[in-house]
Short mmCIF file of C-alpha atoms in Angstrom, two decimals:
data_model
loop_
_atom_site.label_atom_id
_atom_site.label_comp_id
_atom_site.label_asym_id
_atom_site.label_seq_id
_atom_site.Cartn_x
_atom_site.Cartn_y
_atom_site.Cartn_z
CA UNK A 34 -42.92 12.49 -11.02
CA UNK A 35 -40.29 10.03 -12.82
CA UNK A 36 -38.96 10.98 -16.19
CA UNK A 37 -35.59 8.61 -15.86
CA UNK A 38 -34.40 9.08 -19.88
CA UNK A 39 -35.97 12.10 -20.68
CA UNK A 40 -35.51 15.93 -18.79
CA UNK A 41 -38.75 17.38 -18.62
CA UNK A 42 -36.63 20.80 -19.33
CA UNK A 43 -34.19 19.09 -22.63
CA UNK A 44 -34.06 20.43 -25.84
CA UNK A 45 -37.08 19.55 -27.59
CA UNK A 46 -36.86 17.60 -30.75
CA UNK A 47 -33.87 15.74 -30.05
CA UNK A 48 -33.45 11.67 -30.70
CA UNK A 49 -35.70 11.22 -26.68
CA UNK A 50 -36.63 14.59 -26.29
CA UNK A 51 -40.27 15.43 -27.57
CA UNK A 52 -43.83 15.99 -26.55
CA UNK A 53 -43.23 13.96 -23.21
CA UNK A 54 -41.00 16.04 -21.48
CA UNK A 55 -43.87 19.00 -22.48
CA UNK A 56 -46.56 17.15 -21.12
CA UNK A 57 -44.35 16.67 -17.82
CA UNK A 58 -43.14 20.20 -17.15
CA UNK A 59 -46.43 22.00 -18.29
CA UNK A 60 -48.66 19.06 -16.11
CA UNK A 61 -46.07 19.65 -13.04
CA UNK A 62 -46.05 23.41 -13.82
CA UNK A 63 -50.12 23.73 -13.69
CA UNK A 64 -49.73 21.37 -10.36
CA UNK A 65 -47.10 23.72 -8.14
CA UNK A 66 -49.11 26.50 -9.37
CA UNK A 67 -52.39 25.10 -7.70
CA UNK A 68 -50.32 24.86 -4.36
CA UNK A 69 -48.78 21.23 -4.95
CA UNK A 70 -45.38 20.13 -4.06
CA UNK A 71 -43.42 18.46 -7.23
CA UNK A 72 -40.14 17.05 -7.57
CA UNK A 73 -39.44 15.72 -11.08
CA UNK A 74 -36.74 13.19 -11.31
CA UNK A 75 -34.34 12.63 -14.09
CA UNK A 76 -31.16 11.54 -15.33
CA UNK A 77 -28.61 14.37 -14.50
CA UNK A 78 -26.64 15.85 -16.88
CA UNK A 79 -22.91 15.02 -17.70
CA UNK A 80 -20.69 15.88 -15.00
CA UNK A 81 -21.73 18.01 -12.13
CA UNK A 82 -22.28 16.67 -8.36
CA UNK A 83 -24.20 13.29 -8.22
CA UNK A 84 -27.16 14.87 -7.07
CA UNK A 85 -28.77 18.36 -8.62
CA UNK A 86 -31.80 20.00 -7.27
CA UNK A 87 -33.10 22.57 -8.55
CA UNK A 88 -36.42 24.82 -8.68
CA UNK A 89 -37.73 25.33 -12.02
CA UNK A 90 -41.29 26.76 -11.19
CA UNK A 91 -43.50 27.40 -7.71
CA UNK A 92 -43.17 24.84 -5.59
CA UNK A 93 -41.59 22.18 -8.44
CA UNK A 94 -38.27 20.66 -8.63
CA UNK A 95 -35.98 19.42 -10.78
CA UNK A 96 -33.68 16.61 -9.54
CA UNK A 97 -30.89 14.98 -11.57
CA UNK A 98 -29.82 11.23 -10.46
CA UNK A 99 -26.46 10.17 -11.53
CA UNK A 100 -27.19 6.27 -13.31
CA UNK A 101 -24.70 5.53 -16.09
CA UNK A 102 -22.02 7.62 -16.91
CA UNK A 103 -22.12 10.32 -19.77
CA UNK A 104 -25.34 10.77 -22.58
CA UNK A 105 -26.88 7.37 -23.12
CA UNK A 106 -29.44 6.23 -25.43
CA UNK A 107 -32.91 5.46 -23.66
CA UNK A 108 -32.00 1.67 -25.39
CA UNK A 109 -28.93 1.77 -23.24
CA UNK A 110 -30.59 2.75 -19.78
CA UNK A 111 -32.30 -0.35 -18.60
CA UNK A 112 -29.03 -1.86 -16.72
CA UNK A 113 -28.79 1.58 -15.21
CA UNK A 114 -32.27 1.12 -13.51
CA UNK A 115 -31.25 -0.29 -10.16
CA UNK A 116 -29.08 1.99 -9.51
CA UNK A 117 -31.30 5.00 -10.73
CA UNK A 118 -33.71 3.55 -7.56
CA UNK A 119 -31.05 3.54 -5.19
CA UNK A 120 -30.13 7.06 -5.89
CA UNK A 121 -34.16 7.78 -5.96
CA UNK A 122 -34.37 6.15 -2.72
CA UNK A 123 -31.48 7.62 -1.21
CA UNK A 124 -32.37 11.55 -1.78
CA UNK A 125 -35.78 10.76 -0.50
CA UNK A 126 -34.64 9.47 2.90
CA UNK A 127 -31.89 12.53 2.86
CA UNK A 128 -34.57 15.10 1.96
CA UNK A 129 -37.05 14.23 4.32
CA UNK A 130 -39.88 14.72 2.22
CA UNK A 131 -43.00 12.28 1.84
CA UNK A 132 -44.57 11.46 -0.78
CA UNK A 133 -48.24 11.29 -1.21
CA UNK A 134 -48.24 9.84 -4.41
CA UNK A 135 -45.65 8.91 -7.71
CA UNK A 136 -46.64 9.39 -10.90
CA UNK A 137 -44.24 7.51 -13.48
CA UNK A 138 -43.47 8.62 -17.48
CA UNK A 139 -42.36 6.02 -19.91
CA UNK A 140 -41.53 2.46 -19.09
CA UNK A 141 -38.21 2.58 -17.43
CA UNK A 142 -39.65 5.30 -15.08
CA UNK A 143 -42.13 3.32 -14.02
CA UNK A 144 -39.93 0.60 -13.32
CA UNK A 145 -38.07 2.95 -10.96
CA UNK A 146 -41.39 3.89 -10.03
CA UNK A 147 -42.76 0.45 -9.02
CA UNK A 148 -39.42 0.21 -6.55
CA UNK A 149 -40.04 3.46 -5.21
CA UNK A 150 -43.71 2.26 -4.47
CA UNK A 151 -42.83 -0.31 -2.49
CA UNK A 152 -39.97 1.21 -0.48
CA UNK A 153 -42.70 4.27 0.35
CA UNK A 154 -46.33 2.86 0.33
CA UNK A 155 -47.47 5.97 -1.75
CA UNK A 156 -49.75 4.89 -4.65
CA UNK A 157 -47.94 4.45 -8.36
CA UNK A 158 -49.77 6.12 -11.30
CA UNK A 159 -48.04 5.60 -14.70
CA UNK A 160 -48.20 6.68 -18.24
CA UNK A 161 -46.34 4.85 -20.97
CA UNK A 162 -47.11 7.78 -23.28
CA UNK A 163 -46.16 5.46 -26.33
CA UNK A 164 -46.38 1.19 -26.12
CA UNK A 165 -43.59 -0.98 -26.94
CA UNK A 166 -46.49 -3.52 -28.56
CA UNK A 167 -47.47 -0.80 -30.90
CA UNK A 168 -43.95 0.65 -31.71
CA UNK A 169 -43.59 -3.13 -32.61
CA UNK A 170 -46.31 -3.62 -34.92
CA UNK A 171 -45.41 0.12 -36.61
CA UNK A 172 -41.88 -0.30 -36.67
CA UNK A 173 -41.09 -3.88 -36.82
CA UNK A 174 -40.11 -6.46 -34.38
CA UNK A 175 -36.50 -5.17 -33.49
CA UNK A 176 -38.03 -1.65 -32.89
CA UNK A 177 -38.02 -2.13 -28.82
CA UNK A 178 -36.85 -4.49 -26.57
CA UNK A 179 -38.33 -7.35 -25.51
CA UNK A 180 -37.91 -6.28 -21.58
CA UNK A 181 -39.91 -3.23 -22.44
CA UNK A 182 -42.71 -5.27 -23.33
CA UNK A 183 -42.60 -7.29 -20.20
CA UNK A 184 -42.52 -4.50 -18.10
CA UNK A 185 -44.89 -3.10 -19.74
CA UNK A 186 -47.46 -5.87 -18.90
CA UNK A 187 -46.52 -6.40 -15.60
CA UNK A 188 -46.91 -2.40 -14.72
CA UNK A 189 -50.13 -2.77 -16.15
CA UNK A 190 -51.16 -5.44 -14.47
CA UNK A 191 -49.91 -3.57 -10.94
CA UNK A 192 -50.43 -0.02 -11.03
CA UNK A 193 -52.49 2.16 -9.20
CA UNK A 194 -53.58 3.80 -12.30
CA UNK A 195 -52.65 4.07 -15.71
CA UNK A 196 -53.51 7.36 -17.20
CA UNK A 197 -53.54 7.26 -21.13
CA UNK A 198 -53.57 10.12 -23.48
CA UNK A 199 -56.77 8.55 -26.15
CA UNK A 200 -59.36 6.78 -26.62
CA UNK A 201 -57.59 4.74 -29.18
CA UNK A 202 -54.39 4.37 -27.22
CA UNK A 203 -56.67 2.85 -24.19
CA UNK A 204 -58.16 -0.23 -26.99
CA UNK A 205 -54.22 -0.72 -27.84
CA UNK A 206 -53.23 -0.84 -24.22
CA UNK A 207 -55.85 -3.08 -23.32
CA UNK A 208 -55.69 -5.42 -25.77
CA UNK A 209 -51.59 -5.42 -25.77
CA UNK A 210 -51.08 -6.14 -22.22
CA UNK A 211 -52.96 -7.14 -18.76
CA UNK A 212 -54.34 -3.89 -17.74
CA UNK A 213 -57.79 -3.81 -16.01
CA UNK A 214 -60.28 -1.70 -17.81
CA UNK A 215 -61.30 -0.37 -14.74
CA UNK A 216 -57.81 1.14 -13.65
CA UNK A 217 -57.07 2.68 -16.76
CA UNK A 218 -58.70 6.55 -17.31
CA UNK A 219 -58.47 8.74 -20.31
CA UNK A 220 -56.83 11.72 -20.07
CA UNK A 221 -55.96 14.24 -23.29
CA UNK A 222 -52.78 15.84 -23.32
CA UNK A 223 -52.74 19.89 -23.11
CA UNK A 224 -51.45 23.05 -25.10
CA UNK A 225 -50.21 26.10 -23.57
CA UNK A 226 -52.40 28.38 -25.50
CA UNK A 227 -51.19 31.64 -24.21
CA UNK A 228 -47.50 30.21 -26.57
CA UNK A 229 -49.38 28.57 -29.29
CA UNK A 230 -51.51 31.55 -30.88
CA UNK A 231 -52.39 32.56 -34.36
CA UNK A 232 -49.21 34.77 -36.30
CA UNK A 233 -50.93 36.70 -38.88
CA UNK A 234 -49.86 34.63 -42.30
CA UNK A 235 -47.85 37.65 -44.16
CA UNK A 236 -45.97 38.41 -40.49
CA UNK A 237 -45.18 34.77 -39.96
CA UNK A 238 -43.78 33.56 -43.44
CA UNK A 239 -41.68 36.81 -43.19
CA UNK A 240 -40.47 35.59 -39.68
CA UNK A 241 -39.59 32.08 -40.61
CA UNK A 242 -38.25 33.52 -44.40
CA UNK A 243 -40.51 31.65 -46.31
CA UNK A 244 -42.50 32.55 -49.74
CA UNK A 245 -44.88 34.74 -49.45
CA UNK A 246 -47.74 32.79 -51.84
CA UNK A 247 -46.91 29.33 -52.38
CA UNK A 248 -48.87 26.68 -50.50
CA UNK A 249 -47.06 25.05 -47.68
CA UNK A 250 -47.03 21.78 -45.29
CA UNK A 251 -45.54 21.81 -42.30
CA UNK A 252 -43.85 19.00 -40.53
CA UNK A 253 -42.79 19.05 -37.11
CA UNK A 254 -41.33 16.23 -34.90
CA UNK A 255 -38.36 14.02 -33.93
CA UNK A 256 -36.97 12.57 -37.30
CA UNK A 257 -37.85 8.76 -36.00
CA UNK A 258 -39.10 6.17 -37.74
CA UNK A 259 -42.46 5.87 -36.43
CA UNK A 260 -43.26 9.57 -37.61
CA UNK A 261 -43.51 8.69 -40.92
CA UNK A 262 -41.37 11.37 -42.83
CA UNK A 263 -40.79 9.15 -45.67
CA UNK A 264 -44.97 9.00 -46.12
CA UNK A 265 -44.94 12.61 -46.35
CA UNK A 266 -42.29 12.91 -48.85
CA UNK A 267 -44.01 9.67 -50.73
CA UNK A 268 -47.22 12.16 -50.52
CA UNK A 269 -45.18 15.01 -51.85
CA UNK A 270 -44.15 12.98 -54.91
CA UNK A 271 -48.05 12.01 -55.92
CA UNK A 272 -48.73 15.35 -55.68
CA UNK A 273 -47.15 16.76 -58.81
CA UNK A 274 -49.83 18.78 -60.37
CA UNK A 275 -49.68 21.02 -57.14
CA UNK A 276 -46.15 22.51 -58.67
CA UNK A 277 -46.45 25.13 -55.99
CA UNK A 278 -46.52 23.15 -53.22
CA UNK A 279 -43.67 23.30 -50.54
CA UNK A 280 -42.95 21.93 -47.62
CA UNK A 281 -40.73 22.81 -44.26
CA UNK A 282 -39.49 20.00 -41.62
CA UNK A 283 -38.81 21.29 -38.59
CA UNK A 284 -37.18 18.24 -36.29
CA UNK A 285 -33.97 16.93 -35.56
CA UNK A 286 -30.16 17.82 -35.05
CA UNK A 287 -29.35 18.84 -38.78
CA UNK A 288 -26.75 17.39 -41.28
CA UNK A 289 -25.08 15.75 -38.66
CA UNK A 290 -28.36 13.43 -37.68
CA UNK A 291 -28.14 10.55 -39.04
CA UNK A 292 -31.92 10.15 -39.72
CA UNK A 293 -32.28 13.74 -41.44
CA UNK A 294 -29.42 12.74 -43.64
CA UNK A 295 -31.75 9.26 -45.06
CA UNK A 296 -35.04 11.89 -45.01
CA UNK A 297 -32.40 14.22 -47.60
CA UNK A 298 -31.35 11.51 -49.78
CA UNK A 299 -35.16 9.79 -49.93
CA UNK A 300 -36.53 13.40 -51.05
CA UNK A 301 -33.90 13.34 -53.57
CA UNK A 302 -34.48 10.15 -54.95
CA UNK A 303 -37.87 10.99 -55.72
CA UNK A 304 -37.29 14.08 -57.12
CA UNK A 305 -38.72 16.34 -54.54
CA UNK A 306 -35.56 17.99 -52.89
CA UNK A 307 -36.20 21.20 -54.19
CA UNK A 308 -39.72 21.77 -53.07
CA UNK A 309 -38.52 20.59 -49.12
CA UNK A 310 -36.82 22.74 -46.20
CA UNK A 311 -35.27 21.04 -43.83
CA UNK A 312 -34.86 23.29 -40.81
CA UNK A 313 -33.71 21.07 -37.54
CA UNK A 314 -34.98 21.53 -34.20
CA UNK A 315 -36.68 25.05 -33.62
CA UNK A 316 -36.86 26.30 -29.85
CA UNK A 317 -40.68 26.03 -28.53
CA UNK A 318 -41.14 29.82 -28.64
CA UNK A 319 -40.48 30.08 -32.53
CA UNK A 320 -42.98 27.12 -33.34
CA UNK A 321 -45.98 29.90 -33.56
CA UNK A 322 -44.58 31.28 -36.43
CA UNK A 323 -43.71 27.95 -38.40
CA UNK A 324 -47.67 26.54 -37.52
CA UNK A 325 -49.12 30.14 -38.72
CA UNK A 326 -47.22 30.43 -42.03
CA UNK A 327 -48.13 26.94 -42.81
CA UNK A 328 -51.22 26.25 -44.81
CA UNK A 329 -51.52 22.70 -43.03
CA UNK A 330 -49.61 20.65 -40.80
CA UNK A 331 -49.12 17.25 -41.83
CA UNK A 332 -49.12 14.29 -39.36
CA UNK A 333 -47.94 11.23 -41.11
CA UNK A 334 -46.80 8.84 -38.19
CA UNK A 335 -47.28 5.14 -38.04
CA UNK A 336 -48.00 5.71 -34.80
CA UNK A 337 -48.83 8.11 -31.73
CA UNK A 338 -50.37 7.83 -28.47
CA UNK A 339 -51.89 11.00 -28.60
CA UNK A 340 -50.12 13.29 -31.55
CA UNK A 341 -49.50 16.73 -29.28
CA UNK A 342 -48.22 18.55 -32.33
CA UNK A 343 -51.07 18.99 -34.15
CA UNK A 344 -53.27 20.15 -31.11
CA UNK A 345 -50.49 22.79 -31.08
CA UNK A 346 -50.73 23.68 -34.74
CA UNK A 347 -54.54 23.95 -34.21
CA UNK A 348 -54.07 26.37 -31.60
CA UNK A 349 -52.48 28.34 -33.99
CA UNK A 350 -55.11 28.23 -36.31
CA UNK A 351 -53.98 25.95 -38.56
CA UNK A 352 -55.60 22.74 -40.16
CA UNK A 353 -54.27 19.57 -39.81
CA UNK A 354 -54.01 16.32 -41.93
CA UNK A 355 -53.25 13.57 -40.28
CA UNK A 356 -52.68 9.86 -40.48
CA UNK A 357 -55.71 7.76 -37.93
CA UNK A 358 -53.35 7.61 -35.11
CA UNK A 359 -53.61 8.81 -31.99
CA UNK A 360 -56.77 11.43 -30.65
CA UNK A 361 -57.02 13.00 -34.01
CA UNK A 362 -60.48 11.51 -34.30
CA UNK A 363 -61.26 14.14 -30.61
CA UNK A 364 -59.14 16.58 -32.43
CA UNK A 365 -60.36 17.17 -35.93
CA UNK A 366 -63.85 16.62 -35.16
CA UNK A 367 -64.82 20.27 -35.65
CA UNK A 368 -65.27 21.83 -39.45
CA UNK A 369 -62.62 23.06 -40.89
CA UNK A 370 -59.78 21.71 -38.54
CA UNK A 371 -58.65 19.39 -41.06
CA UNK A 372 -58.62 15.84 -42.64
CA UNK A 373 -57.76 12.24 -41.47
CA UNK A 374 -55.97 9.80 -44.42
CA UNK A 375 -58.66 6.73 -44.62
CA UNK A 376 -55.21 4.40 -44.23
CA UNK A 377 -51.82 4.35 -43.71
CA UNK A 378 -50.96 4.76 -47.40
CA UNK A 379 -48.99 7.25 -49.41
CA UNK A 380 -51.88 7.75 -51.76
CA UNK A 381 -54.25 7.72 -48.49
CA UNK A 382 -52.63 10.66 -46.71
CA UNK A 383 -51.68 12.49 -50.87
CA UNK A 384 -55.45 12.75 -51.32
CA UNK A 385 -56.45 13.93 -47.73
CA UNK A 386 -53.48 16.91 -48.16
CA UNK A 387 -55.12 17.44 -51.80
CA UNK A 388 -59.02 17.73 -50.39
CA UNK A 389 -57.54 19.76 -47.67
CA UNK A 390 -56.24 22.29 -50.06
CA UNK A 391 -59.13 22.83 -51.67
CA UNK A 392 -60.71 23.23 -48.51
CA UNK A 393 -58.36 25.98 -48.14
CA UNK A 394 -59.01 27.13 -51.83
CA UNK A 395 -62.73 26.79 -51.60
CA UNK A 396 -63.64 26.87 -48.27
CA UNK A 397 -61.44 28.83 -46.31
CA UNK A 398 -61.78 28.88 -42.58
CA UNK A 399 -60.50 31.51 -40.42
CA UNK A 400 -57.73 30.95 -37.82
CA UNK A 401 -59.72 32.08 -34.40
CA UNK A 402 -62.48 29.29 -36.26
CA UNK A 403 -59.91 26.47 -36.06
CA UNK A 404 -57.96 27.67 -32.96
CA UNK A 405 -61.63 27.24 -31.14
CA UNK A 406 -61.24 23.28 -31.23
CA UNK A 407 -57.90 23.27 -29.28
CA UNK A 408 -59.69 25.70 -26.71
CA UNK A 409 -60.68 22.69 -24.29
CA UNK A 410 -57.47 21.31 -24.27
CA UNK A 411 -55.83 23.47 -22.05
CA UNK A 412 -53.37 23.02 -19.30
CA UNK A 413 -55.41 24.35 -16.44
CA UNK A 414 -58.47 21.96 -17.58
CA UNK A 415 -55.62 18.98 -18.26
CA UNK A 416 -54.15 19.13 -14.66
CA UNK A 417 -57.70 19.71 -13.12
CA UNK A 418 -58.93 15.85 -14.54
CA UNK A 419 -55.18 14.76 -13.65
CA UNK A 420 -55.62 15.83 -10.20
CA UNK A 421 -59.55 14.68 -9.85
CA UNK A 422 -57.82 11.05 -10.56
CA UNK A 423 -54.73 11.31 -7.92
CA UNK A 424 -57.69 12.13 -5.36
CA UNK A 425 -59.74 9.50 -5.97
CA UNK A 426 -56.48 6.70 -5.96
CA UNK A 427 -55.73 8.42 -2.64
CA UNK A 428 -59.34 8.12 -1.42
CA UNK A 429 -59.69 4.12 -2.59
CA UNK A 430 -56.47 3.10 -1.17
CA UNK A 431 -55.80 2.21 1.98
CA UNK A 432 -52.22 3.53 3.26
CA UNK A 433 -50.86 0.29 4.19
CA UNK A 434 -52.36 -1.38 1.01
CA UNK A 435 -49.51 -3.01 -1.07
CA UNK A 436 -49.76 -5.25 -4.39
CA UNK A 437 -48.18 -8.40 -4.51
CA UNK A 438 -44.46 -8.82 -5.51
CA UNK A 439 -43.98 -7.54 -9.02
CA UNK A 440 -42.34 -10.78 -10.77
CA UNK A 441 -43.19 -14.63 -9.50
CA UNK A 442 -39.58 -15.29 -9.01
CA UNK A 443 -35.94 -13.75 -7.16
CA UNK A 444 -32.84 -12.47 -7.96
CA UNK A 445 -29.95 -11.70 -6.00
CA UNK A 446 -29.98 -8.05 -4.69
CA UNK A 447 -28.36 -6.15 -7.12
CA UNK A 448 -28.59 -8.60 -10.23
CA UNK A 449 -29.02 -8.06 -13.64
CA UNK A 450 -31.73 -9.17 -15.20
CA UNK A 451 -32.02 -13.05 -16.38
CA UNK A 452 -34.19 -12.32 -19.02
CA UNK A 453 -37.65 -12.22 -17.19
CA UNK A 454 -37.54 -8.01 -17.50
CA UNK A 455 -37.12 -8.15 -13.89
CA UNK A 456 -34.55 -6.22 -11.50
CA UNK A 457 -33.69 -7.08 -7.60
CA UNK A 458 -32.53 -4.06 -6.18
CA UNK A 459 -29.57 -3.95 -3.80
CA UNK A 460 -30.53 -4.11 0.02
CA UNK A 461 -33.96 -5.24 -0.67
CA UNK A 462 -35.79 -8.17 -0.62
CA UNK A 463 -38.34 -7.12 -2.93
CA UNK A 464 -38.62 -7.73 -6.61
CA UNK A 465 -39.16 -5.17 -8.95
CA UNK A 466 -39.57 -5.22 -13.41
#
């Protein structure tokens, strides 16, 4: 597996640090437990020897690459691709190990994962996970860069397989780029529902200090602009008459993020300061308690391939209201799990939290009740339809099968990209994006 600007094992809710990495480590976890040999490959960390391996769980691996120098934005990593490949390529041939099959994360890992294919032969499954087109069209044009989007299209017009996390999120990636219908399977992402369980209400707002009666929402995520913070507190505002309403964020690096610090000064300007807590990044373990004291958790993104934080919350037995992004429509099916905002407006998502309360109020549903709908989203089932699809690549592909150069056109070895998205790695011949 190839997570190149994210460590399956970082702290979670930092600026490229979220519900990726969990669906990585937990996937690769289930995997080595089932008898399967995984090495995860990431950036290393800051200082240290070039090259860190290191178990994390039976029979997986975490190895750090060294490719830039010091902590680098995931916008700043694409000239460090080459040389990410060459150190990929150069612990595999030290190591000794094969390969039976690489399964890339995010677009610049499966550019390093496209190189890697053709050096070894071994089939390339990807998953973007999120899609530079739809980032695009949620967060406007200078949102991603314009290689991302060719890479994009030309992985997905090359891959073995591209596994995506909902139903919705396979429409967007096959109208947004040239994948084949046909190579493209649906896969849901997982909780670890032995972590995520209910907290009894009192026991949790005690743990997390909060008040013992008022109604709360819950917010949890990377402070980002695609996650739609400033739609929540917009929501917050139109909600007046519910003078008891609170609300606790749980995301991000504090008073020193930059992005918390805009959140602050929005909630202030529309007179809602007081009724929000703004917590920072909370350590997996503790999120239990935050999703059980919280009468719903609210989803507001623009945008989300799957939206992994409210199958969590569910699993906790608490409703969600959510935004109609992502597999909410798989997750919220059931009665009583929650609502989905008819739009992308303020006033859309205001009156879903307001019917949801009364659903509370009126209509209360009990925690094991919601938890049930998160029930067949676990790990163990996850990894098992992740696993029926790497057998079936490995069955339809012959071993000395190969796809045709990725790109139409050469660089020197070693080059930087022209502007075609397109890398020629040093030594080789071949063309990689």
């Amino acid at each position: 597996m190839i997570s190149m600007h994210s460590s399956p094992v970082g702290r979670l809710g930092t600026p490229d640090t979220g519900g990726m990495s969990v669906y990585i480590r937990e996937l690769a976890r289930e995997m080595g437990r089932r008898g399967h040999r995984v090495d995860m490959f990431t950036r290393k960390e800051p200082g240290g020897a070039p090259v860190s391996a290191k178990a994390i769980a039976d029979n997986v691996r975490l190895v750090g690459l060294a490719a830039g120098n010091g902590e680098l934005p995931k916008r700043a990593l694409y000239p460090h691709v080459p040389a990410f490949c060459e150190a990929l390529l150069r612990f595999h041939a030290a190591a000794g190990r094969r390969y039976d099959l690489i399964h890339s994360h995010y677009w610049l890992s499966g550019v390093a994962g496209e190189r890697a294919r053709q050096a070894w032969g071994a089939p390339h499954i990807t998953t973007f996970h999120t899609l530079g087109a739809m980032k695009v069209r949620a967060c406007g044009p200078d949102s991603e860069p314009p290689e991302r989007l060719r890479a994009e299209n030309k992985l997905a017009a090359v891959c073995d397989r591209i596994l995506i996390t909902s139903a919705r999120e396979k429409d967007n990636l096959l109208r947004c780029t040239s994948a084949r219908a046909e190579a493209v399977a649906v896969v849901p992402c997982g909780v670890n529902l032995d972590l995520f369980q209910p907290v009894p209400k009192p026991e949790a707002r005690r743990r997390i200090d909060a008040d013992m009666e008022a109604p709360l929402l819950l917010f949890v995520g990377r402070i980002a602009p695609e996650k739609g913070l400033d739609r929540l507190i917009g929501a917050l505002a139109r909600l007046r008459h519910h003078r008891e309403l609170r609300a606790i964020i749980v995301g991000g690096e504090g008073h020193r993020d930059p992005g918390l610090r805009q959140v602050e000064a929005l909630a202030r300007r529309m007179g809602v300061a007081g009724r929000i807590r703004f917590i920072g990044r909370v350590e997996q373990p503790e999120l239990a308690s935050f999703y059980s004291a919280a009468d719903l958790l609210v989803l507001p993104s623009a945008y989300e391939s799957f939206g992994m934080v409210a199958l969590e919350a569910l699993a906790c037995g608490t409703p969600v209201v959510a935004t109609p992004v992502g597999a909410m429509e798989e997750l919220l099916r059931d009665g009583g799990s929650g609502r989905i905002a008819t739009d992308f407006s303020v006033p859309s998502l205001a009156d879903a939290i307001g019917q949801a309360l009364q659903d509370r109020e009126h209509r209360p549903v009990a925690p094991e009740i919601v938890r049930r709908s998160a029930l067949r989203f676990s790990w163990h089932r996850v990894a098992a339809d992740v696993l029926r699809i790497y057998k079936r690549v490995l069955a339809t592909r012959a071993p000395a099968e190969g796809h045709a150069e990725f790109g139409h056109h050469r660089h020197s070895a070693g080059s930087a990209c022209c502007g075609c998205g397109v890398y020629a790695a040093a030594g080789s011949g071949r063309v990689m994006g």
